[in-house]
XYZ file of C-alpha atoms in Angstrom:
317
model
C 0.038 0.003 -0.025
C 1.287 3.418 -0.948
C -0.032 6.964 -0.520
C 0.572 8.776 -3.725
C 0.674 12.224 -2.201
C 3.653 11.127 -0.089
C 5.387 8.907 -2.791
C 4.822 11.271 -5.767
C 3.321 8.372 -7.765
C 0.066 9.097 -9.730
C -2.434 6.312 -10.160
C -2.656 4.858 -13.692
C -5.137 6.635 -15.965
C -7.416 3.664 -16.086
C -7.596 2.985 -12.379
C -10.976 3.613 -10.657
C -11.927 5.193 -7.391
C -13.925 2.966 -5.022
C -16.806 5.375 -4.132
C -17.829 5.560 -0.607
C -21.514 5.041 -1.347
C -20.678 1.596 -2.880
C -19.477 0.549 0.559
C -21.295 2.687 3.089
C -23.810 5.442 3.230
C -23.806 7.950 0.362
C -22.003 11.198 0.736
C -19.744 10.153 3.583
C -16.255 11.623 3.514
C -13.387 9.091 3.818
C -10.877 9.890 6.505
C -7.220 8.921 6.193
C -7.636 6.398 9.018
C -10.653 4.752 7.329
C -8.898 4.839 3.951
C -5.873 3.108 5.419
C -8.211 0.502 6.998
C -9.921 -0.195 3.576
C -6.485 -0.498 2.058
C -5.505 -3.097 4.669
C -8.614 -5.065 4.029
C -7.998 -5.047 0.246
C -4.360 -5.973 0.724
C -5.344 -8.911 2.937
C -7.347 -10.158 -0.093
C -4.395 -9.584 -2.442
C -6.074 -6.579 -4.232
C -3.664 -3.848 -5.050
C -4.798 -0.359 -4.251
C -3.507 3.221 -3.824
C -4.529 6.094 -1.629
C -4.674 9.797 -2.469
C -6.426 12.823 -1.145
C -9.443 14.161 -3.047
C -11.783 17.103 -2.952
C -14.108 15.077 -0.509
C -11.742 13.297 1.669
C -9.416 10.486 0.878
C -9.865 8.190 -2.129
C -9.065 4.518 -2.632
C -8.012 3.576 -6.175
C -8.000 0.053 -7.733
C -7.330 -1.456 -11.121
C -10.436 -1.812 -13.374
C -10.335 -5.486 -13.225
C -10.317 -5.479 -9.397
C -13.124 -2.887 -9.013
C -15.966 -5.253 -8.447
C -13.857 -7.617 -6.276
C -12.774 -4.583 -4.105
C -16.349 -3.282 -3.605
C -17.499 -6.788 -2.769
C -14.613 -7.318 -0.179
C -15.223 -3.882 1.401
C -18.921 -4.489 1.598
C -18.347 -7.850 3.360
C -15.905 -6.178 5.861
C -18.360 -3.381 6.680
C -21.267 -5.809 7.143
C -19.314 -8.091 9.400
C -18.199 -5.204 11.512
C -21.333 -3.018 11.462
C -22.178 -3.504 15.146
C -18.571 -3.861 16.453
C -17.700 -3.300 19.058
C -20.968 -4.341 20.618
C -22.991 -1.977 22.668
C -22.042 -1.413 26.128
C -23.848 -3.955 28.401
C -26.671 -2.336 30.398
C -26.026 -1.691 33.982
C -28.836 -1.972 36.472
C -27.549 -1.259 39.950
C -29.249 -3.369 42.598
C -29.904 -0.364 44.893
C -31.860 -2.517 47.313
C -28.579 -4.106 48.375
C -27.212 -0.848 49.669
C -28.886 -0.951 53.088
C -27.977 -4.654 53.859
C -24.411 -3.917 52.872
C -24.165 -0.816 55.196
C -25.758 -2.918 57.946
C -23.052 -5.422 57.728
C -20.424 -2.761 57.886
C -22.101 -1.347 61.015
C -22.184 -4.879 62.464
C -18.528 -5.124 61.890
C -17.964 -1.905 63.813
C -20.203 -3.133 66.646
C -18.282 -6.397 66.801
C -15.022 -4.388 67.272
C -16.578 -2.604 70.186
C -17.602 -6.005 71.746
C -14.028 -7.324 71.445
C -12.972 -4.436 73.857
C -15.480 -5.584 76.528
C -15.021 -8.291 79.133
C -17.664 -10.671 77.723
C -18.272 -14.209 78.761
C -18.665 -16.351 75.646
C -19.567 -20.130 75.696
C -18.252 -20.366 79.207
C -14.954 -18.786 78.352
C -13.957 -15.765 80.301
C -12.237 -13.538 79.485
C -11.836 -13.932 75.711
C -8.665 -12.368 74.124
C -10.256 -11.856 70.658
C -7.014 -10.609 69.007
C -5.001 -13.554 70.371
C -7.351 -16.329 69.254
C -8.459 -14.748 66.019
C -5.409 -13.099 64.423
C -3.826 -14.410 61.266
C -0.846 -16.151 62.899
C 1.212 -17.520 59.981
C 2.622 -20.439 61.970
C -0.619 -21.502 63.506
C -2.482 -21.243 60.243
C -0.043 -23.584 58.509
C -0.368 -26.035 61.426
C -4.083 -26.376 60.772
C -5.850 -23.447 62.531
C -7.586 -22.493 59.268
C -10.338 -20.464 60.977
C -7.846 -17.746 61.613
C -7.908 -16.944 57.894
C -11.547 -15.910 58.508
C -11.633 -14.458 62.006
C -8.695 -12.201 61.315
C -10.864 -10.332 58.691
C -13.333 -9.316 61.344
C -10.754 -7.912 63.815
C -9.082 -4.495 63.941
C -6.169 -3.278 65.994
C -7.852 -0.079 67.050
C -10.667 2.356 66.140
C -8.531 4.150 63.583
C -7.747 0.885 61.832
C -11.420 0.037 61.773
C -12.558 3.499 60.539
C -10.027 3.491 57.753
C -11.156 0.126 56.447
C -14.796 1.107 56.678
C -14.325 4.477 55.142
C -12.252 3.358 52.232
C -13.499 -0.187 51.783
C -17.138 0.750 52.340
C -17.384 2.587 49.016
C -15.967 -0.285 46.974
C -17.986 -2.901 48.912
C -21.244 -0.995 48.462
C -20.603 -0.452 44.785
C -19.719 -4.201 44.301
C -22.821 -5.289 46.249
C -24.947 -3.034 44.119
C -23.452 -4.602 40.953
C -23.468 -8.275 41.813
C -25.828 -8.546 44.701
C -24.939 -8.805 48.308
C -24.734 -12.484 48.636
C -22.377 -13.037 45.606
C -20.350 -9.935 46.512
C -19.787 -10.963 50.153
C -18.892 -14.371 49.093
C -16.238 -13.199 46.792
C -14.915 -10.707 49.345
C -14.676 -13.504 51.945
C -12.983 -15.772 49.452
C -10.374 -13.127 48.377
C -9.662 -12.300 51.992
C -9.362 -15.887 53.040
C -7.102 -16.730 50.067
C -4.940 -13.574 50.531
C -4.374 -14.452 54.199
C -3.497 -17.982 53.271
C -1.005 -16.944 50.607
C 0.482 -14.416 53.003
C 0.946 -17.030 55.716
C 3.057 -19.120 53.344
C 5.418 -16.191 52.489
C 5.769 -14.644 55.921
C 7.772 -15.747 58.914
C 5.981 -18.247 61.189
C 5.735 -15.599 63.827
C 3.940 -13.057 61.585
C 0.428 -12.032 62.716
C -2.174 -9.631 61.154
C -5.695 -8.568 61.564
C -8.140 -6.389 59.573
C -10.582 -6.445 56.775
C -8.150 -4.648 54.522
C -7.241 -7.963 52.739
C -10.835 -8.303 51.636
C -11.092 -4.561 50.838
C -8.198 -4.886 48.342
C -9.927 -8.017 47.191
C -12.940 -5.761 46.355
C -10.568 -3.393 44.424
C -9.296 -6.355 42.406
C -12.710 -7.775 41.834
C -14.025 -4.369 40.500
C -10.991 -4.019 38.287
C -11.535 -7.406 36.799
C -15.227 -6.905 36.351
C -14.634 -3.634 34.481
C -11.966 -5.066 32.234
C -13.956 -8.133 31.284
C -17.273 -6.404 30.813
C -15.926 -3.475 28.648
C -13.104 -5.304 26.998
C -14.486 -4.687 23.497
C -14.588 -0.972 24.103
C -11.148 -0.592 25.784
C -9.308 -1.754 22.669
C -5.616 -1.056 23.302
C -6.419 0.572 26.739
C -7.654 -2.780 28.187
C -5.194 -2.816 30.950
C -6.428 0.507 32.384
C -8.923 -0.855 34.914
C -6.233 -3.123 36.458
C -3.615 -0.440 36.219
C -5.941 1.979 38.135
C -6.609 -0.736 40.751
C -2.874 -1.286 41.056
C -2.318 2.495 41.541
C -4.939 2.470 44.370
C -3.124 -0.549 46.021
C 0.071 1.532 45.960
C -1.561 4.667 47.325
C -3.647 3.028 50.041
C -2.013 -0.245 50.810
C 1.775 0.417 51.234
C 1.931 3.151 53.943
C 1.692 2.890 57.677
C 3.525 1.008 60.345
C 0.928 -1.665 60.592
C 0.372 -2.070 56.954
C 0.701 -5.654 55.727
C 1.632 -5.233 52.090
C 1.693 -8.961 51.438
C -1.914 -9.417 52.691
C -3.034 -6.407 50.600
C -1.215 -7.629 47.519
C -2.519 -11.154 47.761
C -6.022 -10.009 48.481
C -5.959 -7.862 45.398
C -4.468 -10.641 43.200
C -7.180 -13.151 44.363
C -9.854 -10.468 43.905
C -8.703 -10.103 40.259
C -8.913 -13.824 39.721
C -12.274 -14.193 41.386
C -13.568 -11.177 39.594
C -12.655 -12.755 36.178
C -14.414 -16.000 37.055
C -17.546 -14.175 38.443
C -17.979 -12.000 35.276
C -17.602 -15.118 33.140
C -20.324 -16.899 35.165
C -22.594 -13.809 35.255
C -22.174 -13.413 31.593
C -23.413 -16.919 31.022
C -25.934 -17.302 33.830
C -26.790 -13.885 34.669
C -26.712 -12.204 38.136
C -28.000 -14.351 41.006
C -31.589 -13.788 42.045
C -32.858 -12.991 45.480
C -32.968 -16.552 46.623
C -29.512 -17.297 45.372
C -28.134 -14.128 46.977
C -29.826 -14.941 50.244
C -28.334 -18.512 50.293
C -24.805 -17.136 49.425
C -25.170 -14.477 52.094
C -26.252 -17.102 54.652
C -23.328 -19.431 53.647
C -20.846 -16.601 54.103
C -22.216 -15.674 57.594
C -22.276 -19.342 58.539
C -18.594 -19.648 57.589
C -17.678 -16.609 59.777
C -19.737 -17.835 62.664
C -18.340 -21.344 62.505
C -14.768 -20.055 62.338
C -15.351 -18.040 65.517
C -16.932 -21.012 67.213
C -13.834 -23.039 66.448
C -11.548 -20.221 67.580
C -13.282 -19.866 70.895
C -13.563 -23.583 71.480
C -9.923 -24.123 70.661
C -8.931 -21.389 73.114
C -10.251 -23.384 76.043
């Protein structure tokens, strides 16, 4: 393919212009970008062509014997790509999930206050919640798997709790409105548990951590993956942008502070991305879960948390 205005080569006298109206709507001007695209289509079918500027935009010239074939190939190309990329998928936020999500966040804050009280639980008194529920790497690898869950519900102090609720609450509410509370909380719990487990493998056996931030960064990863998968046809060459934005957020929010557990944040984010990809594929095939499915998923997630704490308290005795 050559551009005659740049190369100084005139088309042969008997060559013909492929008119725009033979391919697309009448009267449309052909841009340089579109003309180059047409030329690539023709060259892929071994049809020689040349480009040159004209009074009404750019022109594509072909030899007379290739004129009909060129029009046919360009028509086929335009027809096959008429509705590409596909329209953006409709988004219908599940606003009814906002209140239940906020209620769970309030419940998490209430639980933090209870852990600071001398409360008798199942005959155990007093209960050192941080001691029996933190993500102790060595104990986790020895079989105390419940710490992967209980650590997500604990916080070192009020500032730690508020920061997680203020920052994570935004992402969690948005995620619950997108997928439904049951599926969203199941994914959050799974990303937090997997993140804590991976972190236990790479840290020293004496390493401990608490906080919902692992699940919070799981939410960031899930949302990044959902956006990337859902709008992949429209992102074109910019497809990594959602993940890059999520990584930037990880760097900004997850790497500062004395008590910051970068490993837990990073693994939570990574597993969130993985789970987000899988969730969007399943939602694409099956649709978002209905009310009953969301209720069952929410009940299963709550049961896992309660069972983990039941084991933690029982094991402490």
